[in-house]
mmCIF file of C-alpha atoms in Angstrom:
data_model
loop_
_atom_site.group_PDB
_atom_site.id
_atom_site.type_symbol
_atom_site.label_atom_id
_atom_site.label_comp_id
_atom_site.label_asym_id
_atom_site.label_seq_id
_atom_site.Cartn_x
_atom_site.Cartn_y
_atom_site.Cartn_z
ATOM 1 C CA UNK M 1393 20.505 -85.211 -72.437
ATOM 2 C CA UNK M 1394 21.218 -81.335 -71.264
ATOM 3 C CA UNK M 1395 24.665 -82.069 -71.669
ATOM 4 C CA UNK M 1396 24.987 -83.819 -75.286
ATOM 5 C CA UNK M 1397 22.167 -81.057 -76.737
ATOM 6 C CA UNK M 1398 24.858 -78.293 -75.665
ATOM 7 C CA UNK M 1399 27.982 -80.378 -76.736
ATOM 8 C CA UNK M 1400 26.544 -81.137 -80.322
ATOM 9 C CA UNK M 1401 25.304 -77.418 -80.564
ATOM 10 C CA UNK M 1402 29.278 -76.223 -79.356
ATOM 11 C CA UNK M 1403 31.148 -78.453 -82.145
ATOM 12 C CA UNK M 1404 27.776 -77.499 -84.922
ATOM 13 C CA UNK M 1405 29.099 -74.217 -84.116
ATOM 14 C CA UNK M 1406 32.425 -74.278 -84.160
ATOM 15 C CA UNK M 1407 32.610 -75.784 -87.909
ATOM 16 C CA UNK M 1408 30.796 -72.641 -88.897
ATOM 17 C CA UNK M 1409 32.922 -70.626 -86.792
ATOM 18 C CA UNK M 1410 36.039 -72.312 -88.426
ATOM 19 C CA UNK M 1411 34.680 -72.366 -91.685
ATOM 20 C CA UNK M 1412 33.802 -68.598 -91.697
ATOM 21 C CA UNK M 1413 36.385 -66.942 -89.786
ATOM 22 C CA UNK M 1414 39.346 -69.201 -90.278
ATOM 23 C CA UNK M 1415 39.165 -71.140 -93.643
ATOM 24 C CA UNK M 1416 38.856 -74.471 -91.770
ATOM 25 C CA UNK M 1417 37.026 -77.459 -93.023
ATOM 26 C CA UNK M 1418 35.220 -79.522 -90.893
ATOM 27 C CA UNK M 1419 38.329 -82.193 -90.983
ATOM 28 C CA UNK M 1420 40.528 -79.381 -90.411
ATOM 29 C CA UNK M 1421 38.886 -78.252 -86.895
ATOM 30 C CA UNK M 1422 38.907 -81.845 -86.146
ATOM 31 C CA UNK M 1423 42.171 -82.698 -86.701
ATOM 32 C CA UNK M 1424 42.878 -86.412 -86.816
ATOM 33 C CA UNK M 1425 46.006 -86.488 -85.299
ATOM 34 C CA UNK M 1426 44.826 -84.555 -82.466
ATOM 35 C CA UNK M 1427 42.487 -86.710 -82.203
ATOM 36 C CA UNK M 1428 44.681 -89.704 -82.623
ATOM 37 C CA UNK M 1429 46.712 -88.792 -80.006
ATOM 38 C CA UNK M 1430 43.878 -87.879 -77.541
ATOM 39 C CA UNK M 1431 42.073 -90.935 -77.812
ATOM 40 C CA UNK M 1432 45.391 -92.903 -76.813
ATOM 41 C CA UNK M 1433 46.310 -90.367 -74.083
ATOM 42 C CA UNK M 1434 42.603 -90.984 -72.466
ATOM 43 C CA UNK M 1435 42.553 -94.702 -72.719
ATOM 44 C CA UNK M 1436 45.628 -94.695 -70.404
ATOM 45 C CA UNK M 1437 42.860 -93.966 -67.404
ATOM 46 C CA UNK M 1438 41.092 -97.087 -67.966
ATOM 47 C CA UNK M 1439 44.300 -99.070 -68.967
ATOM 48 C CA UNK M 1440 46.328 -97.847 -65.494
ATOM 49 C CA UNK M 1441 42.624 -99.152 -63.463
ATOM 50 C CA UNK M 1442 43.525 -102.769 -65.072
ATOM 51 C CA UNK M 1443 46.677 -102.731 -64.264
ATOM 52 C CA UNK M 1444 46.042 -101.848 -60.787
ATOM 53 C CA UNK M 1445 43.362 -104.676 -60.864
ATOM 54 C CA UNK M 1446 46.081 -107.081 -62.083
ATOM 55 C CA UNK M 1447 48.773 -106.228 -59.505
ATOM 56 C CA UNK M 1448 46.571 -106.365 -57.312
ATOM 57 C CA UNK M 1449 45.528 -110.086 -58.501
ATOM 58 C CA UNK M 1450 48.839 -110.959 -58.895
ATOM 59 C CA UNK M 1451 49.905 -109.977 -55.017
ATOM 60 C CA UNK M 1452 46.886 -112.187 -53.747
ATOM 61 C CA UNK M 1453 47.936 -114.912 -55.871
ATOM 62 C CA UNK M 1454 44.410 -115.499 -57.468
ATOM 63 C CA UNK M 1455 44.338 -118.738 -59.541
ATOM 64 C CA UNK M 1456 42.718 -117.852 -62.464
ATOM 65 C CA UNK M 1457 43.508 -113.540 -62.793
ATOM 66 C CA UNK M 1458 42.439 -113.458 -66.126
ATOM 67 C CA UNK M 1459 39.213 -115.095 -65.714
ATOM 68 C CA UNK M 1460 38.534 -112.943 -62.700
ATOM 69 C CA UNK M 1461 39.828 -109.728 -64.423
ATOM 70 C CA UNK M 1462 37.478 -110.356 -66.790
ATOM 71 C CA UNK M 1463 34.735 -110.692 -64.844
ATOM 72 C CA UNK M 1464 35.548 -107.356 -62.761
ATOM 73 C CA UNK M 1465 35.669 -105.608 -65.957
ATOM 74 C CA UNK M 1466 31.813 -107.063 -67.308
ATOM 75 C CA UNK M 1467 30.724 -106.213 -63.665
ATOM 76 C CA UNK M 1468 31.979 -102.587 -63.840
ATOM 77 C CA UNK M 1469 31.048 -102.248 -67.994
ATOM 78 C CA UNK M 1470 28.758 -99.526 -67.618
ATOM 79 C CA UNK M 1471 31.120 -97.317 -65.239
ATOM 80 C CA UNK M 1472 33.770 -98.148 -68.215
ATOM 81 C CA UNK M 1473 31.644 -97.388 -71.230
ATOM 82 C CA UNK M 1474 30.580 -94.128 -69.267
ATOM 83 C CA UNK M 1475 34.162 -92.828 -68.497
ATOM 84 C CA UNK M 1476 35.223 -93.680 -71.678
ATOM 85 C CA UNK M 1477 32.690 -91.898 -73.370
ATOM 86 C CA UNK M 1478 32.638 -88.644 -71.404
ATOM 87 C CA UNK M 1479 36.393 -88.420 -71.470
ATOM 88 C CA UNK M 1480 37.064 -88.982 -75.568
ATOM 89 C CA UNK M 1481 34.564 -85.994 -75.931
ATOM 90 C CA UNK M 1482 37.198 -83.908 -74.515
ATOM 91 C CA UNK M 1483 38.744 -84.488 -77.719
ATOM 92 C CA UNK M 1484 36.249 -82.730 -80.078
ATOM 93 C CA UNK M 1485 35.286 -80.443 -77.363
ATOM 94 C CA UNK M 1486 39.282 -79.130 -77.354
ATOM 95 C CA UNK M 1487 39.255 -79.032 -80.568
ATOM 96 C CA UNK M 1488 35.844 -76.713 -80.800
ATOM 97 C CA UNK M 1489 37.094 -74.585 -78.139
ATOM 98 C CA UNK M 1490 40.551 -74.057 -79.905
ATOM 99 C CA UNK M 1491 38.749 -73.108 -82.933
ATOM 100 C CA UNK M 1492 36.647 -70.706 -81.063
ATOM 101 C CA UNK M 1493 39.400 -69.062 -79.432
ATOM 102 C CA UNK M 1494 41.434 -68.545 -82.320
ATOM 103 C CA UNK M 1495 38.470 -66.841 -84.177
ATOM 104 C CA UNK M 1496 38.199 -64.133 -81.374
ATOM 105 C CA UNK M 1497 40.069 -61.636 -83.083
ATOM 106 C CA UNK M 1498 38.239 -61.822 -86.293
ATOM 107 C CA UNK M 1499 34.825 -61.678 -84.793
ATOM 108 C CA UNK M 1500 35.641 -58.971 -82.207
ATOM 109 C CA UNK M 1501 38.973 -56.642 -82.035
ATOM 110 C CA UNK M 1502 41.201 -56.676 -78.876
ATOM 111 C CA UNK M 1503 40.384 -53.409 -77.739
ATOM 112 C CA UNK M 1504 39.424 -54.127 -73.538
ATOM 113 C CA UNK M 1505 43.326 -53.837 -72.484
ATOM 114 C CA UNK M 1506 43.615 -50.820 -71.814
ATOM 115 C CA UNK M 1507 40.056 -50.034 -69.633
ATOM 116 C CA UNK M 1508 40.960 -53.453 -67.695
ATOM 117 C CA UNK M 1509 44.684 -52.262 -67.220
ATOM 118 C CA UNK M 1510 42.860 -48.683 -65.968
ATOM 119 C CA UNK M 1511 40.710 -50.039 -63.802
ATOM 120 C CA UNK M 1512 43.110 -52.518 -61.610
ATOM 121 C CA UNK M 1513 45.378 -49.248 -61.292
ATOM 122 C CA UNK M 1514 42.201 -47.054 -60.072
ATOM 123 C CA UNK M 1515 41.528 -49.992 -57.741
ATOM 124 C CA UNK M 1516 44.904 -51.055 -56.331
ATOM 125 C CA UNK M 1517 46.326 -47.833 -57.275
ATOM 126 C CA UNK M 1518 49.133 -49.398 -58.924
ATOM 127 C CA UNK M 1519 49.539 -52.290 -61.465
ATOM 128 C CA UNK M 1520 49.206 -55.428 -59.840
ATOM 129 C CA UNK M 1521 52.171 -57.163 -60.855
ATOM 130 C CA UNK M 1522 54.645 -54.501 -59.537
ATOM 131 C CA UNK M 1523 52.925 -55.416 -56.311
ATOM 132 C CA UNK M 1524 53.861 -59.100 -56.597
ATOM 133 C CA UNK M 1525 57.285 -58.282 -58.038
ATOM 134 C CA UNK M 1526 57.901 -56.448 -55.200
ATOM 135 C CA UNK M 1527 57.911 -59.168 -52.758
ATOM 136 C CA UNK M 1528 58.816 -62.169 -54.680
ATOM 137 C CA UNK M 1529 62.026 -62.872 -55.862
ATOM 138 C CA UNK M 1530 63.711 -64.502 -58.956
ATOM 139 C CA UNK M 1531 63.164 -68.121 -57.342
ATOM 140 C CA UNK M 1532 59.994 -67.073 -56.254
ATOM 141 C CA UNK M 1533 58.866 -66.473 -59.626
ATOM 142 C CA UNK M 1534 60.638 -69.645 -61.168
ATOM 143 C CA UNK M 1535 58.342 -71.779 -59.098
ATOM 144 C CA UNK M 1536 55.138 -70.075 -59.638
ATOM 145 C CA UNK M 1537 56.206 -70.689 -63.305
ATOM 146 C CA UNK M 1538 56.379 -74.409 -62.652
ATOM 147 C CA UNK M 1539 53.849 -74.810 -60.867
ATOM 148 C CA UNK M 1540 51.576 -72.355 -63.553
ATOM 149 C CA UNK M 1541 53.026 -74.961 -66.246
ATOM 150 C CA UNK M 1542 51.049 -77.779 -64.303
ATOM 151 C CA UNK M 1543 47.618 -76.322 -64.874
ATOM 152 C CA UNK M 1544 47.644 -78.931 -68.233
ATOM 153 C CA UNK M 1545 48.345 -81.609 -66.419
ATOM 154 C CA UNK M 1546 45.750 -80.766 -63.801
ATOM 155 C CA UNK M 1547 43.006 -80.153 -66.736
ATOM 156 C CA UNK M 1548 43.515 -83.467 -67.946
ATOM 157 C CA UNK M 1549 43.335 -85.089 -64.138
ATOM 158 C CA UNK M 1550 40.026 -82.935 -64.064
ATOM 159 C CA UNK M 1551 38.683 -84.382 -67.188
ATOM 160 C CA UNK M 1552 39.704 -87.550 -65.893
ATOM 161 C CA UNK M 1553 37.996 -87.509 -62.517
ATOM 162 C CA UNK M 1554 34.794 -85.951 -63.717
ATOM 163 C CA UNK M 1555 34.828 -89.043 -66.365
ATOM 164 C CA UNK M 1556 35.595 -92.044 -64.094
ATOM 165 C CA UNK M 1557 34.229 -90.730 -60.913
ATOM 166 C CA UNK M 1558 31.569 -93.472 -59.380
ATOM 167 C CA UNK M 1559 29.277 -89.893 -57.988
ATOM 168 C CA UNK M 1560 26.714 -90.081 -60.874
ATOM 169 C CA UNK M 1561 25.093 -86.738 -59.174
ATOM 170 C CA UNK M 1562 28.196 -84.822 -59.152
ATOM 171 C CA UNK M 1563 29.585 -86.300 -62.134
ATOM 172 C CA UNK M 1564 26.880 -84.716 -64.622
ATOM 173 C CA UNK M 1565 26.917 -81.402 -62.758
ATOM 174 C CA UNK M 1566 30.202 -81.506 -63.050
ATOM 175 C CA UNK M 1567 30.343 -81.902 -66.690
ATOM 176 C CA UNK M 1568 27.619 -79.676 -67.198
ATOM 177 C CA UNK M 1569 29.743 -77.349 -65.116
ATOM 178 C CA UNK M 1570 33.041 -77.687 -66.898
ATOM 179 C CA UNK M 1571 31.733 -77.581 -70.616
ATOM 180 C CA UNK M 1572 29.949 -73.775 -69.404
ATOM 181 C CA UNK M 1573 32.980 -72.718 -67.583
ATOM 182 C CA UNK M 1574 35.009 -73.679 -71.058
ATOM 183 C CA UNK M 1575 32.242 -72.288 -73.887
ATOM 184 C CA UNK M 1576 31.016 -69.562 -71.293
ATOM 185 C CA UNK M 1577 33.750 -67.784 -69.969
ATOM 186 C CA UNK M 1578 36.146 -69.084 -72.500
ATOM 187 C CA UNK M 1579 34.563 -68.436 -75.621
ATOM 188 C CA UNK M 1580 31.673 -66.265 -75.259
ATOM 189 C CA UNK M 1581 32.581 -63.530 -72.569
ATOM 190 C CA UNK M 1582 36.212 -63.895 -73.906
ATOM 191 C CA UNK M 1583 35.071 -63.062 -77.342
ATOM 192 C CA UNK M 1584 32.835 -59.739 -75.660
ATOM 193 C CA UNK M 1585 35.706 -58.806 -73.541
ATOM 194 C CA UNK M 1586 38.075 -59.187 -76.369
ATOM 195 C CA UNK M 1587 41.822 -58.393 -74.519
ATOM 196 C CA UNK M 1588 45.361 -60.106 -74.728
ATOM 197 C CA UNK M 1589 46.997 -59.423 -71.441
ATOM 198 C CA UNK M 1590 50.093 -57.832 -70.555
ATOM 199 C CA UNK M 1591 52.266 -59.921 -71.924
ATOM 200 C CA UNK M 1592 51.169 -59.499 -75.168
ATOM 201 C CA UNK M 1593 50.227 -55.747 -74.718
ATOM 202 C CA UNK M 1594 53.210 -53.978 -76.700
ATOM 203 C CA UNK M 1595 52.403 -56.546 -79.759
ATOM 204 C CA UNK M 1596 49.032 -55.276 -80.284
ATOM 205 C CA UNK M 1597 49.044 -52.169 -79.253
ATOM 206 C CA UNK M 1598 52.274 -50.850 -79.554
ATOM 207 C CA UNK M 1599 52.611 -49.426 -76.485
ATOM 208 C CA UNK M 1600 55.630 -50.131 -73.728
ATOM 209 C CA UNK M 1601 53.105 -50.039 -70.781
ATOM 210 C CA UNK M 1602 54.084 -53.355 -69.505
ATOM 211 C CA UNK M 1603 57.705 -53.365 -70.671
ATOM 212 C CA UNK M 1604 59.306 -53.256 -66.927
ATOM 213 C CA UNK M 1605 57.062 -56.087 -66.327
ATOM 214 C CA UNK M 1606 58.302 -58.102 -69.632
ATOM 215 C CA UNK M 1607 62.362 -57.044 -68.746
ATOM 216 C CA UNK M 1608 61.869 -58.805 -65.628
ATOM 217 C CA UNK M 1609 60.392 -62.040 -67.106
ATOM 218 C CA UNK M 1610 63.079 -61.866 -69.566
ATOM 219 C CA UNK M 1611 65.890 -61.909 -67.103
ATOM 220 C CA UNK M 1612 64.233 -64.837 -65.301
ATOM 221 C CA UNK M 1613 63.848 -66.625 -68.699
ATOM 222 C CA UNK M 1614 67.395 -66.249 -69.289
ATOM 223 C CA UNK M 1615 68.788 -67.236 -66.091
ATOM 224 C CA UNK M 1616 66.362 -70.046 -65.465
ATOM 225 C CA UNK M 1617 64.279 -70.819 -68.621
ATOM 226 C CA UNK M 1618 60.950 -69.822 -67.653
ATOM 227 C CA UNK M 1619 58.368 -72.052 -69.462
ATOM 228 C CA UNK M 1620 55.910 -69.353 -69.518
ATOM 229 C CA UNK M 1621 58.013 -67.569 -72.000
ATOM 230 C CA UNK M 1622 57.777 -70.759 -74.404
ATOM 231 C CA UNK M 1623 54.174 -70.570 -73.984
ATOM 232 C CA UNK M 1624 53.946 -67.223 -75.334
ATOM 233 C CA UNK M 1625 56.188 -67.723 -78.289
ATOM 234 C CA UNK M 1626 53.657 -70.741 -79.094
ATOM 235 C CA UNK M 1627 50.940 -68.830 -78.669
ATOM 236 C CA UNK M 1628 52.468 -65.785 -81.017
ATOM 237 C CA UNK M 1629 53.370 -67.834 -83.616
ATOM 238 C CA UNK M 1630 50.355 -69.661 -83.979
ATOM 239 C CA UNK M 1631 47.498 -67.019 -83.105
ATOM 240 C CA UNK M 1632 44.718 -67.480 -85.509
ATOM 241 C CA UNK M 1633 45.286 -70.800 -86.960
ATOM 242 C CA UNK M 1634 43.258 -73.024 -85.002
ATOM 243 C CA UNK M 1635 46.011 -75.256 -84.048
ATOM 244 C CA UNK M 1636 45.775 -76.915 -80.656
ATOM 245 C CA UNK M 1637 45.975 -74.973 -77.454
ATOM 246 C CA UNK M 1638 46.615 -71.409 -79.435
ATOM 247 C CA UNK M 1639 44.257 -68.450 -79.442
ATOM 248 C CA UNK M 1640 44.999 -65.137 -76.829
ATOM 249 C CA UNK M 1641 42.871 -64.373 -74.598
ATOM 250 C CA UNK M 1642 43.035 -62.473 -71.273
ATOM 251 C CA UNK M 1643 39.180 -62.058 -69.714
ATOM 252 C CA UNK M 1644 37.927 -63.922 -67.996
ATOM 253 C CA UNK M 1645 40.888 -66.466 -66.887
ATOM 254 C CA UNK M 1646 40.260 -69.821 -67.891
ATOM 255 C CA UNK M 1647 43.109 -70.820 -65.961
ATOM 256 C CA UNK M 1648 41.620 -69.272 -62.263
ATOM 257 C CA UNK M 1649 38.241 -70.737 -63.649
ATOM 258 C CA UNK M 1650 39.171 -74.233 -63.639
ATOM 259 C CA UNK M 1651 41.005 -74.232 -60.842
ATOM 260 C CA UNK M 1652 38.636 -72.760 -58.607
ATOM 261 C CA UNK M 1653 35.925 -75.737 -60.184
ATOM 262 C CA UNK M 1654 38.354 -78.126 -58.791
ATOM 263 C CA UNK M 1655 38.156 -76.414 -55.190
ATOM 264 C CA UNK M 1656 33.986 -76.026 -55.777
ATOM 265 C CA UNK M 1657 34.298 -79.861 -56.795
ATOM 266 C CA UNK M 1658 36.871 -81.156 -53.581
ATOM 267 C CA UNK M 1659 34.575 -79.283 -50.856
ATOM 268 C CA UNK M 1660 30.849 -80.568 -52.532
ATOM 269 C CA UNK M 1661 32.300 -84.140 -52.823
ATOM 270 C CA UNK M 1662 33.612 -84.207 -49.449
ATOM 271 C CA UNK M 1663 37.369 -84.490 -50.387
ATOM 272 C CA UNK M 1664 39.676 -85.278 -47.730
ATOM 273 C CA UNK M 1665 41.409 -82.510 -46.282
ATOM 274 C CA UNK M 1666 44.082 -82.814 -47.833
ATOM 275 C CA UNK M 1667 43.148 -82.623 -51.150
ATOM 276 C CA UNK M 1668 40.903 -79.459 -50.449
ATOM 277 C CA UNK M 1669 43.824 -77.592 -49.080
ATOM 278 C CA UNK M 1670 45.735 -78.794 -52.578
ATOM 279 C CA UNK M 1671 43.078 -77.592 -54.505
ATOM 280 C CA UNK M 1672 43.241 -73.729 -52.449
ATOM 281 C CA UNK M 1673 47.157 -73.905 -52.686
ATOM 282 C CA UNK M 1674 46.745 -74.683 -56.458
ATOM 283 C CA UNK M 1675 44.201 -72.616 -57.079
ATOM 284 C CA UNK M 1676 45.527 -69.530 -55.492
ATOM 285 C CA UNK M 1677 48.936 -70.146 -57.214
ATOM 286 C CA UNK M 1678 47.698 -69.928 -60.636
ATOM 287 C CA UNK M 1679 45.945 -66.831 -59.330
ATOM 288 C CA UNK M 1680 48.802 -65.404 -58.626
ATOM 289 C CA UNK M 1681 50.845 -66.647 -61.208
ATOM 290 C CA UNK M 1682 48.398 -65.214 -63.717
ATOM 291 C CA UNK M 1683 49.282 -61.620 -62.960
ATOM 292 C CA UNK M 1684 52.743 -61.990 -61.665
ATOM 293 C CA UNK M 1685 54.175 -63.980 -64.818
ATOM 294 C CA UNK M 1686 51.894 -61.292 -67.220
ATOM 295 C CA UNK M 1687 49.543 -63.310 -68.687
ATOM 296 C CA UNK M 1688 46.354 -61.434 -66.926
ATOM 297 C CA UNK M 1689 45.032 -58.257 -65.365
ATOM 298 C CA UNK M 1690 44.494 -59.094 -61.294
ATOM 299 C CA UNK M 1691 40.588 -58.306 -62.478
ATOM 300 C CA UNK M 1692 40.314 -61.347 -65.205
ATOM 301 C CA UNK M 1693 40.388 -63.508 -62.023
ATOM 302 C CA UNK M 1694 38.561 -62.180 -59.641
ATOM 303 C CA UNK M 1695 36.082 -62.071 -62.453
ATOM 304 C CA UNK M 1696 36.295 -65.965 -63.269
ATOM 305 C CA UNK M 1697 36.423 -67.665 -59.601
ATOM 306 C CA UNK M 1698 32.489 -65.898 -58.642
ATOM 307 C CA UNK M 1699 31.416 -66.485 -61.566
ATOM 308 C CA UNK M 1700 32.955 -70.426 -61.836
ATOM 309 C CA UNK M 1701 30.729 -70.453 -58.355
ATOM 310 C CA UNK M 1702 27.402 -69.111 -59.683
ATOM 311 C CA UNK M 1703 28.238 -71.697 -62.952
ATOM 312 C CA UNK M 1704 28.546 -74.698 -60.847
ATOM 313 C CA UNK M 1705 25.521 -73.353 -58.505
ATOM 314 C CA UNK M 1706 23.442 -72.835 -62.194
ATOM 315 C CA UNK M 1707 24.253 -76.456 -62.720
ATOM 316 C CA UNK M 1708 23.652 -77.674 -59.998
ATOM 317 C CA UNK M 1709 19.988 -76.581 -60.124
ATOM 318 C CA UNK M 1710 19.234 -77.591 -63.646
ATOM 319 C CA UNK M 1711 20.197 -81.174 -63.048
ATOM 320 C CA UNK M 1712 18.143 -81.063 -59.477
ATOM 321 C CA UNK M 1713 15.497 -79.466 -61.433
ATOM 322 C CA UNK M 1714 15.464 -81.871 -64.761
ATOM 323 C CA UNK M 1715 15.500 -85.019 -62.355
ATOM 324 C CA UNK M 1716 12.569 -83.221 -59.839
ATOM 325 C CA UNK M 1717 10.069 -82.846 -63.406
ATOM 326 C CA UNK M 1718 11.198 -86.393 -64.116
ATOM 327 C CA UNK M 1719 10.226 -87.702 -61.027
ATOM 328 C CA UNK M 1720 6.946 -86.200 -61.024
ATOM 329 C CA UNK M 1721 6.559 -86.936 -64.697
ATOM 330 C CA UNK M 1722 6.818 -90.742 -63.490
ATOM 331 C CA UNK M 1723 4.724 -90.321 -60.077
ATOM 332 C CA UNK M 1724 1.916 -88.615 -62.292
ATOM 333 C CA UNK M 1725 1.693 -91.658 -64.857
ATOM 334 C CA UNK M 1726 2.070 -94.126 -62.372
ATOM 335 C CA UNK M 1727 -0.770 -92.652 -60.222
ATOM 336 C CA UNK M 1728 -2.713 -91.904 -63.935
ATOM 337 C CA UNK M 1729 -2.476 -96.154 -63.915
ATOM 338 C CA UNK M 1730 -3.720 -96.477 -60.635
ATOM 339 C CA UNK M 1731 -6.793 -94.503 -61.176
ATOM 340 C CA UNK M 1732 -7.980 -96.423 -64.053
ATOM 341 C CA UNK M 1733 -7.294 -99.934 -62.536
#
């Protein structure tokens, strides 16, 4: 109930938000074919489950796989109809969030650059990405660009997990967790801490500060294509419009926020090792990647993995707490029964 009360409040506000500070209708923050398309990418989690189900019915040569299939599928309806549910309101939820971020500029002016920038040099006495530049190569930074361009991909296996997973418990902390770390961090300290990075430093502020750092991206992008350098053409072009995945923002990182939920997420649930040691190699890559490929001051992610920690800790308690009330809620009637039997 926590959850749904926050999610209607996020997309109320984001038609306001749209309406006010972009022009958008209502139909125009929630696009229809974005949503189109996200309700057919998000039914392929539930469509790849039954086709696993009827390999694996086919390889056992069951005699009637359809019949069974069927009966699999009205055994596990309400894991279905959950999964289903909590992963197509990733589609409004984008949508909201996109609109949000894109309104950033209009609510509050980028103005933070240059204290953040200030305050990494005062603390590592030098910019942080000359640091990284210094000891990783061309090739080096081709794969942290690859590997940066994954993050998507991740957020939708995310989504996915926290959707389908069978852990009720962690599943609506989870969710709780992911839609704060996303309106939280994402929109509301990003709007406070208005600030668009270095990469886009020179375009709003006219300065050259990070120029040595952009000449060295550019060779990369020229000799190897870096897809980082698409990203921010997309995001140039289409700042302030609303359109999907657009609007600049710098801190906190989204991008070290989620990844570090996934680590928070692989060591509560008792991942195999294997996948927590992923989820550190991931996470510290787009850490890395963050400063070294521009797109954030070193600070914007040391900010966002503590606090990711204290968000998932915050939910964490509210669900323990909600279900302890509930609980005693129940015991008290129950024992309010007994007394007048």
């Amino acid at each position: 109930m926590i959850l749904f009360s926050a999610i209607a409040i996020e997309l109320a506000g984001a038609v306001l938000v749209g309406a006010r500070h972009l022009g958008l209708e209502a139909d125009q923050v929630f696009r229809v074919s974005d949503i189109g398309l996200g309700v057919t990418g998000w039914f392929l989690i539930p469509l790849g489950w039954l086709g696993l189900i009827a390999i694996a019915l086919t390889r056992r040569k069951s005699a009637h796989p359809t019949r069974t299939l069927l009966r699999i599928v009205r055994q596990q309806r309400h894991w279905l109809i959950r999964g289903i549910a909590l992963t197509l309101l990733h589609i409004p939820i984008g949508r909201a969030f996109a609109t949000y971020k894109a309104s950033i500029p209009f609510v509050n002016p980028f103005d933070w650059d240059q204290r953040f920038a200030d305050f990494e040099r005062a603390i590592f006495s030098v910019d942080t990405w000359r640091l990284t530049h210094a000891v990783i190569g061309e090739g080096g930074t081709v794969a942290i660009d690859r590997i940066y361009a994954l993050w998507g991909t991740y957020l939708i296996l995310l989504a996915g997990w926290i959707g389908f997973t069978r852990n009720r418990d962690v599943q609506i902390k989870a969710a709780i967790a992911f839609n704060i770390t996303w309106f939280g961090l994402g929109s509301a300290l990003a709007t406070y801490f208005a600030s668009v990075g270095p990469c886009f430093y020179e375009v709003y502020y006219g300065s050259d500060r990070f120029a040595p750092l952009m000449a060295i991206l550019a060779k990369a992008d020229r000799d190897h294509s870096l897809l980082a350098f698409k990203a921010m053409e997309y995001l140039s072009a289409n700042s302030g419009t609303g359109a999907l995945g657009t609007g600049i923002s710098a801190m906190p990182s989204l991008h070290v926020a989620t990844a570090t939920l996934g680590v928070v997420i692989a060591f509560v649930t008792g991942a195999r090792p294997w996948v927590k040691t992923l989820a550190i190699v991931f996470a510290a890559t787009i850490m890395l990647g963050s400063v070294h490929l521009g797109w954030h001051y070193a600070i914007d992610g040391i900010v966002s993995a503590p606090l990711t920690v204290a968000i998932w800790l915050a939910s964490s308690w509210m669900v323990d707490a909600t279900r302890r009330v509930g609980t005693r809620r129940e015991e008290g009637e129950s024992g309010g029964g007994l007394s007048y039997a």
